[in-house]
PDB file of C-alpha atoms in Angstrom:
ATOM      1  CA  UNK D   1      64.608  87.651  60.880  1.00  0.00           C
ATOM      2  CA  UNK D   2      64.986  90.834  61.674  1.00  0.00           C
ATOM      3  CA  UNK D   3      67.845  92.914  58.818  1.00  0.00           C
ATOM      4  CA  UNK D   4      68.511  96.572  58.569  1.00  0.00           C
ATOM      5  CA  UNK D   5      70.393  97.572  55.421  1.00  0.00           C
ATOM      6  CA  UNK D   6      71.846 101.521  55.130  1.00  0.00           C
ATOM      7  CA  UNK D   7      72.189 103.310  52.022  1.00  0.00           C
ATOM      8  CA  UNK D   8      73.183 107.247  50.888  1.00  0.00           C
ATOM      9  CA  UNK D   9      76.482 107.086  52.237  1.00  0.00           C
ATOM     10  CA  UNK D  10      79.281 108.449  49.847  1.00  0.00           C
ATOM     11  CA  UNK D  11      81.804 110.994  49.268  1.00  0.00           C
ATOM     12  CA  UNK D  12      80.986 115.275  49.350  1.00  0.00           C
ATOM     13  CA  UNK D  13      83.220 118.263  50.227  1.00  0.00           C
ATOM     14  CA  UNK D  14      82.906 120.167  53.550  1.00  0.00           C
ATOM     15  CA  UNK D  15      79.329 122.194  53.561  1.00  0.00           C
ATOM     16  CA  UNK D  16      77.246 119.938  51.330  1.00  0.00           C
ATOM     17  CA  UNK D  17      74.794 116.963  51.934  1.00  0.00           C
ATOM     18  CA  UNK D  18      73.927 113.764  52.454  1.00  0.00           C
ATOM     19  CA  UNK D  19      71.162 111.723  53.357  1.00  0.00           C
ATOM     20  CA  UNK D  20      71.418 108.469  54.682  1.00  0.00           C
ATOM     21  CA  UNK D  21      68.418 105.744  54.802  1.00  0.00           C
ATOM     22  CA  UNK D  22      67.870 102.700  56.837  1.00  0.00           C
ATOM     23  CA  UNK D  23      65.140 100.435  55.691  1.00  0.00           C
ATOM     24  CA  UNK D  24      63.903  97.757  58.070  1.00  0.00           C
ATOM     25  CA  UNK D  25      62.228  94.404  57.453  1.00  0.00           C
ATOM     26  CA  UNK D  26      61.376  91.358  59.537  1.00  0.00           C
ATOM     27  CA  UNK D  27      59.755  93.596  62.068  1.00  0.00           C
ATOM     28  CA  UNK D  28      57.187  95.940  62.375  1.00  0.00           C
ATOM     29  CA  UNK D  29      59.224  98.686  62.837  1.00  0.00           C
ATOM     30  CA  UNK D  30      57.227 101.039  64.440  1.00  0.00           C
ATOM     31  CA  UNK D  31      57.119  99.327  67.686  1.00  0.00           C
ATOM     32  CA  UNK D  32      61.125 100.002  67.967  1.00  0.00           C
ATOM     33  CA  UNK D  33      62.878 102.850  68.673  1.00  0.00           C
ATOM     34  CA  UNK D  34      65.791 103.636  65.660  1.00  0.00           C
ATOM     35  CA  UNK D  35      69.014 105.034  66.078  1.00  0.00           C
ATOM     36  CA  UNK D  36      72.170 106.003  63.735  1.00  0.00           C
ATOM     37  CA  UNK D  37      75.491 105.747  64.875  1.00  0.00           C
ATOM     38  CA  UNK D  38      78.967 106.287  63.540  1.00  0.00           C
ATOM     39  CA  UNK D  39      82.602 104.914  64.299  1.00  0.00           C
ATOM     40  CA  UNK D  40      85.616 106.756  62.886  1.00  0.00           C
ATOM     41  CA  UNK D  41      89.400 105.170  62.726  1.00  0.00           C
ATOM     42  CA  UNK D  42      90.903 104.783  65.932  1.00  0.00           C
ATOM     43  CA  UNK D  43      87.958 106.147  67.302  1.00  0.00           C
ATOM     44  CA  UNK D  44      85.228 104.686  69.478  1.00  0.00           C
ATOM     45  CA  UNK D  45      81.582 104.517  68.173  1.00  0.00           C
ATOM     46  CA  UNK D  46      79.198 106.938  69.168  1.00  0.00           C
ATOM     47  CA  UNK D  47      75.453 107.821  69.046  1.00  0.00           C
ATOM     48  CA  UNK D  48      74.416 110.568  66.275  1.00  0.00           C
ATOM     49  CA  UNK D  49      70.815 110.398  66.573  1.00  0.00           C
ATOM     50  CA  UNK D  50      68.033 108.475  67.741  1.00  0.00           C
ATOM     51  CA  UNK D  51      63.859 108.312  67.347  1.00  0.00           C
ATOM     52  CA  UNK D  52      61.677 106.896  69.524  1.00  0.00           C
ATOM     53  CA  UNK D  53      58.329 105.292  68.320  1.00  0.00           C
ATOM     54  CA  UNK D  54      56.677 108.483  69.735  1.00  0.00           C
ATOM     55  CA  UNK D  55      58.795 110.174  67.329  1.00  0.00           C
ATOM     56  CA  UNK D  56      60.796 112.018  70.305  1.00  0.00           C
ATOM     57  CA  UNK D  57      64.436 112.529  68.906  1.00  0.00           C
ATOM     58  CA  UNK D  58      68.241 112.919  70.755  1.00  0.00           C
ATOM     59  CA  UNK D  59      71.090 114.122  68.713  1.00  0.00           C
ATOM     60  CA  UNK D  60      74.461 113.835  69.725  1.00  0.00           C
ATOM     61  CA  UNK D  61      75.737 117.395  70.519  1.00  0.00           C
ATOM     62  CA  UNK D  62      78.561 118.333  67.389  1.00  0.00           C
ATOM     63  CA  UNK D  63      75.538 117.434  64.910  1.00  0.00           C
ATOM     64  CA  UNK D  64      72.495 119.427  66.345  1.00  0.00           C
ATOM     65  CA  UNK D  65      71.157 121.835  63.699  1.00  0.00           C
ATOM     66  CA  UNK D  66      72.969 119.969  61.121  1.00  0.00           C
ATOM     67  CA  UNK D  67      71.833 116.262  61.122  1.00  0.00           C
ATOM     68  CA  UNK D  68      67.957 115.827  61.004  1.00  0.00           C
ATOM     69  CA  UNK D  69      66.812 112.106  61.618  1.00  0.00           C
ATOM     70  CA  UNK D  70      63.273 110.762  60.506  1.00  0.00           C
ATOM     71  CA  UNK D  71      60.837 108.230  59.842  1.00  0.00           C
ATOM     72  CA  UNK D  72      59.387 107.022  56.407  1.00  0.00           C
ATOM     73  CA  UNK D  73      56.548 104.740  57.235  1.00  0.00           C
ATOM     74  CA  UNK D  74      55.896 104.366  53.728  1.00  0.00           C
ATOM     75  CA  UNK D  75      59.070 102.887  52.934  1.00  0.00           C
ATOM     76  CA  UNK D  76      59.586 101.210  56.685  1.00  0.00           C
ATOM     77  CA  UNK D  77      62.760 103.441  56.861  1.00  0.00           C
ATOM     78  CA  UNK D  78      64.293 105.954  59.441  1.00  0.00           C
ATOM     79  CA  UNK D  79      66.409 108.544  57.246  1.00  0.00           C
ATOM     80  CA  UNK D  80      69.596 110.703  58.498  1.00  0.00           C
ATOM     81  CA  UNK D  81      69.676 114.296  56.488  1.00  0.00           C
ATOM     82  CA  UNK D  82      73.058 115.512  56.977  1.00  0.00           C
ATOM     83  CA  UNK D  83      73.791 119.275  56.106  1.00  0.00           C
ATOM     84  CA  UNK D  84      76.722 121.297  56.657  1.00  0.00           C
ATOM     85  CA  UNK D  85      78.639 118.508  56.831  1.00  0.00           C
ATOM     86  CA  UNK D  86      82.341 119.253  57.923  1.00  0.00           C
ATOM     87  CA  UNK D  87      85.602 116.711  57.729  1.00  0.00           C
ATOM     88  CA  UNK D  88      84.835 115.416  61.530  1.00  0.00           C
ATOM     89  CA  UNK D  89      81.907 113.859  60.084  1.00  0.00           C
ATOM     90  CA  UNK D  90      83.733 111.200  57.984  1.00  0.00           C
ATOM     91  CA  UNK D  91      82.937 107.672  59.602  1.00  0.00           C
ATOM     92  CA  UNK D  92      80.554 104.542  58.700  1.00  0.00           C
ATOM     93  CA  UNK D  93      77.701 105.220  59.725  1.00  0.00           C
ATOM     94  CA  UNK D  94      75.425 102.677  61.278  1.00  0.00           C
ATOM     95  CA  UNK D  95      71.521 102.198  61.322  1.00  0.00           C
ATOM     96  CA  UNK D  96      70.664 100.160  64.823  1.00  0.00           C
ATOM     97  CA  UNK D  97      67.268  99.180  66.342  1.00  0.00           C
ATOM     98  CA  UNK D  98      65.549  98.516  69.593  1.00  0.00           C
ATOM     99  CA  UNK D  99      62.754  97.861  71.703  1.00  0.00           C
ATOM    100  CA  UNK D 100      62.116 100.991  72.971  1.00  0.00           C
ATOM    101  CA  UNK D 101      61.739  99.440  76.726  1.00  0.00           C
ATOM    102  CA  UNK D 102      64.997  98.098  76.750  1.00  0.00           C
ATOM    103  CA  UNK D 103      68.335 100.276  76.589  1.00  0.00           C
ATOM    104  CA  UNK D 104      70.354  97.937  74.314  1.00  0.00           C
ATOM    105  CA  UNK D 105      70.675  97.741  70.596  1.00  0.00           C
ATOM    106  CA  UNK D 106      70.351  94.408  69.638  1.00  0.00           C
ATOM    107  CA  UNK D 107      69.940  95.009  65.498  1.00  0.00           C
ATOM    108  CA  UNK D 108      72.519  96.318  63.213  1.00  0.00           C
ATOM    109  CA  UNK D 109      73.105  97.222  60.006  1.00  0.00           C
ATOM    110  CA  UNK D 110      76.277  96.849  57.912  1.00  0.00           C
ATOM    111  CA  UNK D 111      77.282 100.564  57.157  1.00  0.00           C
ATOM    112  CA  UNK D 112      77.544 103.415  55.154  1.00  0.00           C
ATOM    113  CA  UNK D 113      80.642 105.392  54.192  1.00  0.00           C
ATOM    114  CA  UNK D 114      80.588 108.507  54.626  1.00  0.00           C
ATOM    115  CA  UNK D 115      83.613 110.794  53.398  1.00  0.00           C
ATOM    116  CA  UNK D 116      83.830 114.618  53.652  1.00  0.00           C
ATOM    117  CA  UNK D 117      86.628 115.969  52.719  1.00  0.00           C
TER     118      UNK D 117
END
């Protein structure tokens, strides 16, 4: 059974920090490629960032040079570092996995909150 749970997410004025953290169990992760994603009100949900299992990474434009996405083998986790983090930002955040050879998302996690205000 394969469950992702996200942690980090909270509450920070416009400029600071957060770091988000998806830990993964039921598979070995490493084999899957890991994404984050976020979903505002009234908006649709889009892509932030993703890592392949060669550890090639895709950011969604409005977060390049601010959002850094990772993976902690140690810990079986893929990590979001958010800096400069500006109102536009505020959404729950999502931690979703994949096989890398296939284009869907089939795992999910239950969300963060993330508020920047």
């Amino acid at each position: 059974h394969v469950q992702l749970v996200e942690s980090g997410g909270g509450s920070v004025q416009a400029g600071g920090s957060l770091r988000l953290s998806c830990t993964a169990s039921g598979y070995t992760y490493i084999k899957r490629c890991m994404g984050w994603f976020r979903q505002a009100p009234g908006k649709e949900r889009e892509g932030v960032a993703s890592i392949a299992n060669d550890g090639n990474t895709v950011y969604l434009d409005s977060v390049k040079g601010r959002f850094a996405i990772s993976r902690d083998s140690a810990k079986n986790a893929v990590d979001l570092q958010m800096n400069s983090l500006k109102p536009e930002d505020t959404a729950m955040y999502y931690c979703a996995a994949r096989l890398c050879a296939s284009p869907e998302y089939n795992y999910w996690g239950q969300g963060t909150q993330v508020t920047v205000s």
